[in-house]
PDB file of C-alpha atoms in Angstrom:
ATOM      1  CA  MET A   5     -41.123  50.636  21.433  1.00  0.00           C
ATOM      2  CA  ILE A   6     -43.512  51.347  18.589  1.00  0.00           C
ATOM      3  CA  ARG A   7     -41.877  48.556  16.587  1.00  0.00           C
ATOM      4  CA  LEU A   8     -42.567  46.126  19.440  1.00  0.00           C
ATOM      5  CA  VAL A   9     -46.250  47.104  19.469  1.00  0.00           C
ATOM      6  CA  ILE A  10     -46.457  46.672  15.699  1.00  0.00           C
ATOM      7  CA  TYR A  11     -44.858  43.215  15.915  1.00  0.00           C
ATOM      8  CA  ALA A  12     -47.249  42.236  18.723  1.00  0.00           C
ATOM      9  CA  VAL A  13     -50.268  43.341  16.679  1.00  0.00           C
ATOM     10  CA  ILE A  14     -49.056  41.441  13.603  1.00  0.00           C
ATOM     11  CA  PHE A  15     -48.448  38.342  15.744  1.00  0.00           C
ATOM     12  CA  CYS A  16     -51.935  38.536  17.272  1.00  0.00           C
ATOM     13  CA  LEU A  17     -53.559  38.979  13.866  1.00  0.00           C
ATOM     14  CA  GLY A  18     -51.691  35.948  12.544  1.00  0.00           C
ATOM     15  CA  LEU A  19     -52.706  33.906  15.567  1.00  0.00           C
ATOM     16  CA  TYR A  20     -56.356  34.910  15.128  1.00  0.00           C
ATOM     17  CA  ALA A  21     -56.269  34.073  11.410  1.00  0.00           C
ATOM     18  CA  GLY A  22     -54.774  30.658  12.170  1.00  0.00           C
ATOM     19  CA  VAL A  23     -57.425  29.855  14.766  1.00  0.00           C
ATOM     20  CA  GLU A  24     -60.215  30.870  12.392  1.00  0.00           C
ATOM     21  CA  TYR A  25     -58.702  28.765   9.600  1.00  0.00           C
ATOM     22  CA  GLU A  26     -58.578  25.711  11.882  1.00  0.00           C
ATOM     23  CA  ARG A  27     -62.179  26.301  12.995  1.00  0.00           C
ATOM     24  CA  VAL A  28     -63.488  26.527   9.436  1.00  0.00           C
ATOM     25  CA  THR A  29     -61.447  23.502   8.339  1.00  0.00           C
ATOM     26  CA  GLY A  30     -62.827  21.477  11.251  1.00  0.00           C
ATOM     27  CA  MET A  31     -66.383  22.452  10.373  1.00  0.00           C
ATOM     28  CA  GLU A  32     -65.851  21.428   6.743  1.00  0.00           C
ATOM     29  CA  ARG A  33     -64.432  18.063   7.823  1.00  0.00           C
ATOM     30  CA  CYS A  34     -67.437  17.505  10.069  1.00  0.00           C
ATOM     31  CA  LEU A  35     -69.873  18.270   7.269  1.00  0.00           C
ATOM     32  CA  ASN A  36     -67.948  16.051   4.836  1.00  0.00           C
ATOM     33  CA  ALA A  37     -68.165  13.173   7.350  1.00  0.00           C
ATOM     34  CA  GLY A  38     -71.953  13.417   7.372  1.00  0.00           C
ATOM     35  CA  GLY A  39     -72.337  15.375  10.591  1.00  0.00           C
ATOM     36  CA  SER A  40     -73.754  18.760  11.404  1.00  0.00           C
ATOM     37  CA  VAL A  41     -72.316  21.747  13.247  1.00  0.00           C
ATOM     38  CA  ASP A  42     -74.227  23.491  16.020  1.00  0.00           C
ATOM     39  CA  PRO A  43     -74.035  27.288  16.522  1.00  0.00           C
ATOM     40  CA  THR A  44     -71.158  26.922  18.998  1.00  0.00           C
ATOM     41  CA  GLY A  45     -69.066  25.080  16.379  1.00  0.00           C
ATOM     42  CA  ILE A  46     -69.312  21.598  17.896  1.00  0.00           C
ATOM     43  CA  CYS A  47     -69.542  18.680  15.465  1.00  0.00           C
ATOM     44  CA  ILE A  48     -72.613  16.482  15.970  1.00  0.00           C
ATOM     45  CA  GLY A  49     -73.232  13.061  14.461  1.00  0.00           C
ATOM     46  CA  ALA A  50     -70.142  12.650  12.288  1.00  0.00           C
ATOM     47  CA  LYS A  51     -69.128   9.127  11.360  1.00  0.00           C
ATOM     48  CA  ALA A  52     -65.599   8.040  12.239  1.00  0.00           C
ATOM     49  CA  PRO A  53     -63.465   7.045   9.229  1.00  0.00           C
TER      50      PRO A  53
END
């Protein structure tokens, strides 16, 4: 049972790390496209490629 809890915690940490990585990557892409990012993480004013 303890092993199951440990696996669940590791899975959740990996999921959280993946979501944060995608968020940061999206913000960098927005800034590289000439846009800006508001405090909620939404891209504003980026030019489409």
